[in-house]
PDB file of C-alpha atoms in Angstrom:
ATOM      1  CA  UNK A1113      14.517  22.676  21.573  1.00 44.00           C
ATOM      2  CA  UNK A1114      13.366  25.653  23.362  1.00 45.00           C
ATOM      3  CA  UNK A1115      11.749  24.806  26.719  1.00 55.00           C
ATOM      4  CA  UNK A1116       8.889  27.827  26.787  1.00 79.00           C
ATOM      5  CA  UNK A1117       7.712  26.837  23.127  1.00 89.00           C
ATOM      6  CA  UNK A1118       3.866  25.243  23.354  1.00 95.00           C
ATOM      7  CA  UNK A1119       3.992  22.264  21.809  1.00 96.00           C
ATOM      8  CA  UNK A1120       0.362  21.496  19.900  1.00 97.00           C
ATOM      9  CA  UNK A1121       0.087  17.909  18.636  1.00 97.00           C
ATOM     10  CA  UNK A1122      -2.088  17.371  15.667  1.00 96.00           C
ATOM     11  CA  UNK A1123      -3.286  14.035  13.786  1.00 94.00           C
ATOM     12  CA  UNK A1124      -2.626  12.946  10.121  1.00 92.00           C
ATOM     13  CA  UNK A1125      -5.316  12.412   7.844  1.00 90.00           C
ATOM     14  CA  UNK A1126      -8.496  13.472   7.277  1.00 90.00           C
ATOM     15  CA  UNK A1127      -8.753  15.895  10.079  1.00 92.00           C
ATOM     16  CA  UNK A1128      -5.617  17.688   9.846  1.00 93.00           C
ATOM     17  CA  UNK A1129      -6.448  20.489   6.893  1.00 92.00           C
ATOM     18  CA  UNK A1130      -9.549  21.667   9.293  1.00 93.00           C
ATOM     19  CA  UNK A1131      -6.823  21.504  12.365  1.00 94.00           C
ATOM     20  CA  UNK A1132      -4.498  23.808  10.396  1.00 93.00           C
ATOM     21  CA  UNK A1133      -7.444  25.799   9.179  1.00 92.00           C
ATOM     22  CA  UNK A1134      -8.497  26.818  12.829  1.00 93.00           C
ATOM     23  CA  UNK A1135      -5.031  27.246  14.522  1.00 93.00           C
ATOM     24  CA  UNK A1136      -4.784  29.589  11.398  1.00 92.00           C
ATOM     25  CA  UNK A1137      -7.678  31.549  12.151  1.00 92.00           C
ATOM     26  CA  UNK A1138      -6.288  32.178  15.777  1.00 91.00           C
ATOM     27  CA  UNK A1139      -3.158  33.892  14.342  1.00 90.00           C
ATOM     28  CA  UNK A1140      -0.622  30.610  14.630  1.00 90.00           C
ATOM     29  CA  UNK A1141       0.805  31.033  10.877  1.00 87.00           C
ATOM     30  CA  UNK A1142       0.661  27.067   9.902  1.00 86.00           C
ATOM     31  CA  UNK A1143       1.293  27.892   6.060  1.00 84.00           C
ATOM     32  CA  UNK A1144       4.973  25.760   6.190  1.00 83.00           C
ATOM     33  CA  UNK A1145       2.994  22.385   7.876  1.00 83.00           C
ATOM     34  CA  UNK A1146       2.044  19.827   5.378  1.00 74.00           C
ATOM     35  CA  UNK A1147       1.389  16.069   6.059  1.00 66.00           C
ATOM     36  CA  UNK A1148       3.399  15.324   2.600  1.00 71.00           C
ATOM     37  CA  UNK A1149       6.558  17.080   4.455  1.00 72.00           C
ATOM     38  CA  UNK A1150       9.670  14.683   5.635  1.00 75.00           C
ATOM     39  CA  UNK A1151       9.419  17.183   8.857  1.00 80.00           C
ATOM     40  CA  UNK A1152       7.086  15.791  11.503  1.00 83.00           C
ATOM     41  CA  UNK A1153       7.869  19.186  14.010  1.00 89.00           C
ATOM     42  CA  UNK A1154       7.269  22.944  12.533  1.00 90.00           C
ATOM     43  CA  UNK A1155       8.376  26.030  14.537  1.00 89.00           C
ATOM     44  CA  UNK A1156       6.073  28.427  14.609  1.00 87.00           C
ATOM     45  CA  UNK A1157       8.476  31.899  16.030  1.00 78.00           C
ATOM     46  CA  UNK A1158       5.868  34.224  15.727  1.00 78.00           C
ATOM     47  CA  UNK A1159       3.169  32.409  18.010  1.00 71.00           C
ATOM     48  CA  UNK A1160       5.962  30.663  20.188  1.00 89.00           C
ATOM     49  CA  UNK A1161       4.502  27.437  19.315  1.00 92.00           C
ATOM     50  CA  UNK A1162       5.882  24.031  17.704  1.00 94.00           C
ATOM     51  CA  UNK A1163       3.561  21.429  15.466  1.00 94.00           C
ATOM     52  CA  UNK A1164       3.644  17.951  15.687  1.00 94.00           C
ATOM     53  CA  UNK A1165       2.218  15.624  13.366  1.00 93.00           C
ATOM     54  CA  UNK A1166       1.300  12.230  14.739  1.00 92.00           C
ATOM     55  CA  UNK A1167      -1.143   9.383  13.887  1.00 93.00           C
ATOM     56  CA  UNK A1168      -4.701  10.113  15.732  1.00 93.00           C
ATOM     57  CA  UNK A1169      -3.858   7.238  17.998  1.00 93.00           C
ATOM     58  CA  UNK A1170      -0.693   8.323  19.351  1.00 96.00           C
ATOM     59  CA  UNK A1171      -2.084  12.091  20.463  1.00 97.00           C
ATOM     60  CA  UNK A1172      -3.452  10.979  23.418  1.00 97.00           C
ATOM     61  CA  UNK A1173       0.004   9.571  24.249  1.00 97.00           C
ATOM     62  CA  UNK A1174       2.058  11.764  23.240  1.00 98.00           C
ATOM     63  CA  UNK A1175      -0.253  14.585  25.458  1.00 98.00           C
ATOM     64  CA  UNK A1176      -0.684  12.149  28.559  1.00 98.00           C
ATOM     65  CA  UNK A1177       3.664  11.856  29.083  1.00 97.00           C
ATOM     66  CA  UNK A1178       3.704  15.872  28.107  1.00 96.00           C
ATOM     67  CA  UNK A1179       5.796  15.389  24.820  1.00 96.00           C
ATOM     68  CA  UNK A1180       2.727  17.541  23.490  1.00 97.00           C
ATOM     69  CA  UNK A1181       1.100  20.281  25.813  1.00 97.00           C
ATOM     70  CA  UNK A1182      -1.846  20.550  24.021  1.00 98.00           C
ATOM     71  CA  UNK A1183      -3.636  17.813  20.840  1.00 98.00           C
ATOM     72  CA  UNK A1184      -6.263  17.651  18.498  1.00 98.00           C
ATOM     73  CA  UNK A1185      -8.209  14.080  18.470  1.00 97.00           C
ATOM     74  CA  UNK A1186     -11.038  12.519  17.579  1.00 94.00           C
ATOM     75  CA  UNK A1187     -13.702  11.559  20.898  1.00 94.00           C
ATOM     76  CA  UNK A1188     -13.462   7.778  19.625  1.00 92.00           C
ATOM     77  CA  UNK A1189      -9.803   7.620  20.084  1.00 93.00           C
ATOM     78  CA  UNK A1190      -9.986   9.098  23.584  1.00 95.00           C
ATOM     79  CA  UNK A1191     -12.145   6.944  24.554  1.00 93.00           C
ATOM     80  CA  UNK A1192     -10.748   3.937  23.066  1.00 94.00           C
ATOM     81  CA  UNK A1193      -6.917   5.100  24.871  1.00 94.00           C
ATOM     82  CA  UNK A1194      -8.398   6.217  27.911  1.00 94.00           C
ATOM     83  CA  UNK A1195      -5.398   8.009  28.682  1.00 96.00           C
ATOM     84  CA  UNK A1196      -4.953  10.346  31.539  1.00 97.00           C
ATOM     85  CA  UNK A1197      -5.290  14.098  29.730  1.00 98.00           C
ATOM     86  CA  UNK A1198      -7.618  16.957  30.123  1.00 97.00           C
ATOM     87  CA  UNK A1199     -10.571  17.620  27.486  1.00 97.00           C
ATOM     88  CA  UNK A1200     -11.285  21.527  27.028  1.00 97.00           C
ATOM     89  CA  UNK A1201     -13.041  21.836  23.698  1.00 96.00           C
ATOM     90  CA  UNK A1202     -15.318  20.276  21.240  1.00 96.00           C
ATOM     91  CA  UNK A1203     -13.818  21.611  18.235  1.00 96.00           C
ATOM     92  CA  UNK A1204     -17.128  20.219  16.349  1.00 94.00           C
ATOM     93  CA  UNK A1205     -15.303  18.609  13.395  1.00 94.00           C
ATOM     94  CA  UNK A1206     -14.491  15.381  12.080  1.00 91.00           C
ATOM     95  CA  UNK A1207     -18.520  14.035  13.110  1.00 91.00           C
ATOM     96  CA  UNK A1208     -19.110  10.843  13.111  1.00 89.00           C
ATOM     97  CA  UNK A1209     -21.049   7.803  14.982  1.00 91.00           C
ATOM     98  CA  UNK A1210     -20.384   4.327  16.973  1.00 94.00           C
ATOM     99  CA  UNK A1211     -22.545   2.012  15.808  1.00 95.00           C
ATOM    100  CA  UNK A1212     -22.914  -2.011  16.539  1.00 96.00           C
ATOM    101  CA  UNK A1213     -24.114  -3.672  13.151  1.00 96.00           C
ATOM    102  CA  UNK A1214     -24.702  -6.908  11.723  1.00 96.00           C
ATOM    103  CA  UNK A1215     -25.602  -8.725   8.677  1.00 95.00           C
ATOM    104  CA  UNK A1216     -28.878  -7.462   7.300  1.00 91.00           C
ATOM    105  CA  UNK A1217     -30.128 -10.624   6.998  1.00 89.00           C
ATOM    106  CA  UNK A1218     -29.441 -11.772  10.643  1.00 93.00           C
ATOM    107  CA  UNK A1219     -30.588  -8.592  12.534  1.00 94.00           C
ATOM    108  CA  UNK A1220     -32.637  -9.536  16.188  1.00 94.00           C
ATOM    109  CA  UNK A1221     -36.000  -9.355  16.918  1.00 94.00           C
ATOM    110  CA  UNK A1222     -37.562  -6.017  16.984  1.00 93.00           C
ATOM    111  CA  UNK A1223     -38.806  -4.756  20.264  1.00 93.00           C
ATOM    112  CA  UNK A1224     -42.232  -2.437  21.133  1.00 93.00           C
ATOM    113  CA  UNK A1225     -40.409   0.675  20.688  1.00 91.00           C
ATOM    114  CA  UNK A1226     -39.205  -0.014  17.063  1.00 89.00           C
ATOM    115  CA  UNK A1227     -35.641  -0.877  18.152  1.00 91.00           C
ATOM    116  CA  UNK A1228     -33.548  -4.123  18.192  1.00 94.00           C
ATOM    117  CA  UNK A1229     -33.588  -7.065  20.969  1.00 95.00           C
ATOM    118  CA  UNK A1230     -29.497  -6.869  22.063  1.00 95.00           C
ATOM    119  CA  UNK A1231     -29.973  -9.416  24.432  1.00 94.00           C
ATOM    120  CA  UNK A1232     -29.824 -12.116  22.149  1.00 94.00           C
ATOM    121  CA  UNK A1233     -25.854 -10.844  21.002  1.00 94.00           C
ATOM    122  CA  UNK A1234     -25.268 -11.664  24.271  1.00 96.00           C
ATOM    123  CA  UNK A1235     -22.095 -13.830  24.993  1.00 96.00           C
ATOM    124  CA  UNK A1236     -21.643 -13.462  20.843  1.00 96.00           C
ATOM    125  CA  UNK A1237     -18.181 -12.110  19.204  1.00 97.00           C
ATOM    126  CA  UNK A1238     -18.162  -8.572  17.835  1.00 97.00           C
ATOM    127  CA  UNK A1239     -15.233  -7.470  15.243  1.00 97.00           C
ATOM    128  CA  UNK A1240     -13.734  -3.986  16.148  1.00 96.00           C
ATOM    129  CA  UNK A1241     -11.248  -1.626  16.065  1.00 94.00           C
ATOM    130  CA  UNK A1242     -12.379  -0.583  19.592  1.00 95.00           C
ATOM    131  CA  UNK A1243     -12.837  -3.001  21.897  1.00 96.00           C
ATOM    132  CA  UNK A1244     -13.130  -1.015  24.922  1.00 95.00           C
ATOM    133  CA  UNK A1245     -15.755   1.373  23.697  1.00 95.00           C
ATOM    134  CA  UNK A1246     -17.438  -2.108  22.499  1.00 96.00           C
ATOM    135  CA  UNK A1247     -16.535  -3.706  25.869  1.00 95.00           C
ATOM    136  CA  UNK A1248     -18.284  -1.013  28.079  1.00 95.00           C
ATOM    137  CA  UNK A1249     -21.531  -0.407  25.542  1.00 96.00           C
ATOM    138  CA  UNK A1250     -21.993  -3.962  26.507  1.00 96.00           C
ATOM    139  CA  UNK A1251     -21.439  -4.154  29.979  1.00 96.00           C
ATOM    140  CA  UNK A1252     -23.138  -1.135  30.460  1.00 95.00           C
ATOM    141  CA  UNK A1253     -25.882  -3.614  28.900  1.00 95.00           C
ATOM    142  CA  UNK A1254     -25.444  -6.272  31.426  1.00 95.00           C
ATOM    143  CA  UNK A1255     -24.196  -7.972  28.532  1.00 96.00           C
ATOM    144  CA  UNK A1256     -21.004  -9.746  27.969  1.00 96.00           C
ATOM    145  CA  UNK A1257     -19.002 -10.195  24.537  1.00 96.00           C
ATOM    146  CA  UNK A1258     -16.033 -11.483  23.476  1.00 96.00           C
ATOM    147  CA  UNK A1259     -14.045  -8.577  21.135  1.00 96.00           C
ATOM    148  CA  UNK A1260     -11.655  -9.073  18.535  1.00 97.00           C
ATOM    149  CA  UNK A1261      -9.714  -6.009  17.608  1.00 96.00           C
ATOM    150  CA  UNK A1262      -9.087  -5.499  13.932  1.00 95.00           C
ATOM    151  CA  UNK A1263      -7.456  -3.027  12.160  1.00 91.00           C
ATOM    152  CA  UNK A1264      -8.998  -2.896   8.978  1.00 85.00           C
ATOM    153  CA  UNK A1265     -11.723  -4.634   7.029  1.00 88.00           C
ATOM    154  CA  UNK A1266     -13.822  -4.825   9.757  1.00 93.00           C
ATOM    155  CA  UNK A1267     -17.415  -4.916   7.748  1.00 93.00           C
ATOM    156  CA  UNK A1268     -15.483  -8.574   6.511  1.00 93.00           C
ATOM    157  CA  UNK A1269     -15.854 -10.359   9.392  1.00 95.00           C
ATOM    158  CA  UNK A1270     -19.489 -11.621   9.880  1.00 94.00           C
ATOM    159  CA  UNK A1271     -19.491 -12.229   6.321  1.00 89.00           C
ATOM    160  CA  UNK A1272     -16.874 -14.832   6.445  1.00 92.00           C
ATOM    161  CA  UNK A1273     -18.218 -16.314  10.321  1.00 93.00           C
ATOM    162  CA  UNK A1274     -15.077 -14.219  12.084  1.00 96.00           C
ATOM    163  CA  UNK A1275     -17.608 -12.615  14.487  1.00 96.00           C
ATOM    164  CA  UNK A1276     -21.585 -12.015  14.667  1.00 96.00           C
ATOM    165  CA  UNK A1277     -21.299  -8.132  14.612  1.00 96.00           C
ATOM    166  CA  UNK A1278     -18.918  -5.349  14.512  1.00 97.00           C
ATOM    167  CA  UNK A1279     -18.541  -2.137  16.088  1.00 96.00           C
ATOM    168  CA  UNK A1280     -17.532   0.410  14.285  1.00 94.00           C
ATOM    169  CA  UNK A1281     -17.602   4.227  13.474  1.00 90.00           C
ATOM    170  CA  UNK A1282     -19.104   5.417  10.556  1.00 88.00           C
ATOM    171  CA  UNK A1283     -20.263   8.854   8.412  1.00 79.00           C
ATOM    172  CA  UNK A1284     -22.983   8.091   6.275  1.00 79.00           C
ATOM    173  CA  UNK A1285     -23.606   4.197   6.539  1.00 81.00           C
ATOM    174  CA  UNK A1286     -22.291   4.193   2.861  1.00 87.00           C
ATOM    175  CA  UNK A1287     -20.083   1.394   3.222  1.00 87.00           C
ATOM    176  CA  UNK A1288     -22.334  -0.692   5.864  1.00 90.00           C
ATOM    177  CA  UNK A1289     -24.647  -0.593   2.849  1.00 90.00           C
ATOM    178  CA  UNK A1290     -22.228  -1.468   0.409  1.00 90.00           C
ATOM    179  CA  UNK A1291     -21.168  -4.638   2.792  1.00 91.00           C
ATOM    180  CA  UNK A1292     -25.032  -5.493   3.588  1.00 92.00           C
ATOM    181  CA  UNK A1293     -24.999  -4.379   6.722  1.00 94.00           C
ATOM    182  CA  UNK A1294     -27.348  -3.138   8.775  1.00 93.00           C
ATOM    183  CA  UNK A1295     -27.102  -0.790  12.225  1.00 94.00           C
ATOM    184  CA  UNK A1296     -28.857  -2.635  15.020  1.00 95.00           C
ATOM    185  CA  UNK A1297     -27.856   0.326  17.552  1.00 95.00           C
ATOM    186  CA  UNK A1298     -26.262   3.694  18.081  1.00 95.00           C
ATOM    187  CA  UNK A1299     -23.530   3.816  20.654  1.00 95.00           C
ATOM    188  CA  UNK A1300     -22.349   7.118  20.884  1.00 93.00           C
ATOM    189  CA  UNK A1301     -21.755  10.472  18.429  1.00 92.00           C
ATOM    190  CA  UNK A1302     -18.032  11.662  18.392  1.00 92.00           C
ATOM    191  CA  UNK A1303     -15.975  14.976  17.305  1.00 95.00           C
ATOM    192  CA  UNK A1304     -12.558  15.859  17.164  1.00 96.00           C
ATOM    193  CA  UNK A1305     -11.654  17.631  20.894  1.00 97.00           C
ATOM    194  CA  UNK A1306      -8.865  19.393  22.094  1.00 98.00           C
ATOM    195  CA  UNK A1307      -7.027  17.938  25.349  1.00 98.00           C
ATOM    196  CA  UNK A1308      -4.394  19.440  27.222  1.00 98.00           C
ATOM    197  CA  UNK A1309      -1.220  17.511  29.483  1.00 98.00           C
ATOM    198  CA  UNK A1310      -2.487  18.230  32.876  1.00 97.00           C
ATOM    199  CA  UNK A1311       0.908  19.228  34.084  1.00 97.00           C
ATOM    200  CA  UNK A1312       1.451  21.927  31.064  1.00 97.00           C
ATOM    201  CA  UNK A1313      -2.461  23.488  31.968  1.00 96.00           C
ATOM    202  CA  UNK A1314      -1.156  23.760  35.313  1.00 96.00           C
ATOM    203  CA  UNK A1315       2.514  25.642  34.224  1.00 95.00           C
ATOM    204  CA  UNK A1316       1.518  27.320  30.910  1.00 95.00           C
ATOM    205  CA  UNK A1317      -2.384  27.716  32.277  1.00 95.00           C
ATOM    206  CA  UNK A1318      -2.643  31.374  30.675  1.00 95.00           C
ATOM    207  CA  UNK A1319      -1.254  30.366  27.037  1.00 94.00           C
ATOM    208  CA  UNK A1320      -3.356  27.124  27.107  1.00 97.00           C
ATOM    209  CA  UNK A1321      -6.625  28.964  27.986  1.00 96.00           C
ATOM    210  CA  UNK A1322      -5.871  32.073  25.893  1.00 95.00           C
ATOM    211  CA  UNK A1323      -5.692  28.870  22.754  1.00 95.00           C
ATOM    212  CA  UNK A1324      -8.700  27.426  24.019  1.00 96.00           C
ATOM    213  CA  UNK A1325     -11.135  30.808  23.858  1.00 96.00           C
ATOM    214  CA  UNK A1326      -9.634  31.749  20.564  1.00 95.00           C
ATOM    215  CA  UNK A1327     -10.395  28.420  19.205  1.00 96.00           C
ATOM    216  CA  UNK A1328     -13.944  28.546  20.773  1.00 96.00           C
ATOM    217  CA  UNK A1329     -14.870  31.811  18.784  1.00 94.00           C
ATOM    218  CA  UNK A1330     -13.679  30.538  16.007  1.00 91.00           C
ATOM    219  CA  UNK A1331     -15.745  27.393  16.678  1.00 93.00           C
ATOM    220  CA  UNK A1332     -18.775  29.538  17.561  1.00 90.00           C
ATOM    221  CA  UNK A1333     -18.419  31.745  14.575  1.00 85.00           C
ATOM    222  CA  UNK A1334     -18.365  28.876  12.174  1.00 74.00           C
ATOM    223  CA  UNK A1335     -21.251  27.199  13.733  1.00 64.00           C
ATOM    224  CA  UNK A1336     -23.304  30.598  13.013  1.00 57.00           C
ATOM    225  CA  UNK A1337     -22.090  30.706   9.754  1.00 55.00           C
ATOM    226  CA  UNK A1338     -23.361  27.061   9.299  1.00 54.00           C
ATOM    227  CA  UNK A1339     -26.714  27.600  10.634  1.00 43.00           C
ATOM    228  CA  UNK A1340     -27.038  31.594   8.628  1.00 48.00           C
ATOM    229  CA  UNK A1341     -27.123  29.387   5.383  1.00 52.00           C
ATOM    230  CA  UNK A1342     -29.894  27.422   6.721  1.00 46.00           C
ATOM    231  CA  UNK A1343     -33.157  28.223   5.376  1.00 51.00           C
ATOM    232  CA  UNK A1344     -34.542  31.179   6.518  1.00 55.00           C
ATOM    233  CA  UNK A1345     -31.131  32.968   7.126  1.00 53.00           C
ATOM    234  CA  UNK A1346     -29.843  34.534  10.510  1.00 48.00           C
ATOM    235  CA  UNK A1347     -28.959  31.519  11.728  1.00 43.00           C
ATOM    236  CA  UNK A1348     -32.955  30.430  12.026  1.00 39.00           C
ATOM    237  CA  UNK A1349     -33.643  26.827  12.063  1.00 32.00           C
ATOM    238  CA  UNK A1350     -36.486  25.075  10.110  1.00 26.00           C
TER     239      UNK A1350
END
């Protein structure tokens, strides 16, 4: 493996065609990377780079111990890792929010201000898949909960007395809906970032950086294109 190649991690899934969509539009020719592909490493020559294709939860990992100088990954797996890597860029895609919710039927009292009464979860059992982002929203709280990491079906579990709420991230709310749930409280909005080994920023600083701004113009550029279709055009809000 050549040593000066930069090595860009990226996750499987739902966020990888807009990952390969913006590394194209910097000039990095990703055309031979596909997820259905027995290859999990792609050389790219012509930019001096490699791809790696990991799960979402790995990239922080694989970044941290320098296996990848540089990843793609969502905000709610980095915090949920907490591993030791640098952030540079909101890459703005791949929205969505942290939200505690609970049965509809068992929400708590509503307070002045419109919002829920958390106090009364306190010391209850929340069903996640992350129970450190779940762990600190409480604490932050004063509150203290007992977590119990899932990895799937999560909306099951205070239908079936496994926990009194979960915490979970979600898009639309379509399938807290379709479970008769209901959100009792926001936690926090997340995006997919890029993050850097601290050691490679350090060695390959210039080629690092030079990714980053190309990746923020393109960033920029599609967020004016966004906002030009907008009513009113030239990127005017109404």
């Amino acid at each position: 493996m050549k040593r000066n190649l930069l090595t860009i991690a990226l996750p499987k899934g739902k966020l990888l065609p807009e990952s390969l969509a913006l590394l194209s539009g910097v000039g990095l020719d990703c055309d031979e990377v596909r997820e259905d592909s027995r290859k999990l490493l792609f050389e790219i020559p012509e930019g001096e780079a490699q791809v790696i294709i990991c799960r979402p939860t790995d990239i922080p990992t694989y970044v941290e111990y320098g296996a990848a100088d540089v990843g793609f990954v969502g905000k709610d797996t980095l915090l949920e890792e907490n591993k030791d890597v640098a952030e540079l860029l909101d890459l703005r895609y791949g929205f969505c929010r942290f939200v505690v919710a609970m049965p509809a039927g068992k929400t708590p009292p509503r307070l002045a201000d419109g919002g829920y009464d958390l106090s009364v979860l306190n010391h209850q059992r929340v069903a996640t898949k992350f129970p450190r982002v779940a762990q600190t929203f409480f604490s932050d709280l004063g509150m203290q909960v007992t977590p119990i990491k899932l990895h799937g079906n999560i909306e099951l579990a205070p239908r079936v007395g496994l926990a009194e709420m979960i915490v979970d991230i979600v898009s639309t709310g379509a399938t807290l809906r379709q479970n008769k749930l209901a959100e009792v409280a926001p936690i926090l909005e997340a995006t997919t970032r890029m993050v850097a080994n601290r050691v490679s920023l350090r060695m390959k600083y210039e080629r690092i950086q030079n990714l980053a701004d190309a990746l923020r113009e393109q960033v920029q550029r599609g967020t004016a294109a966004r906002l030009s279709d907008l009513p009113g055009g030239k990127g005017e809000r109404v």
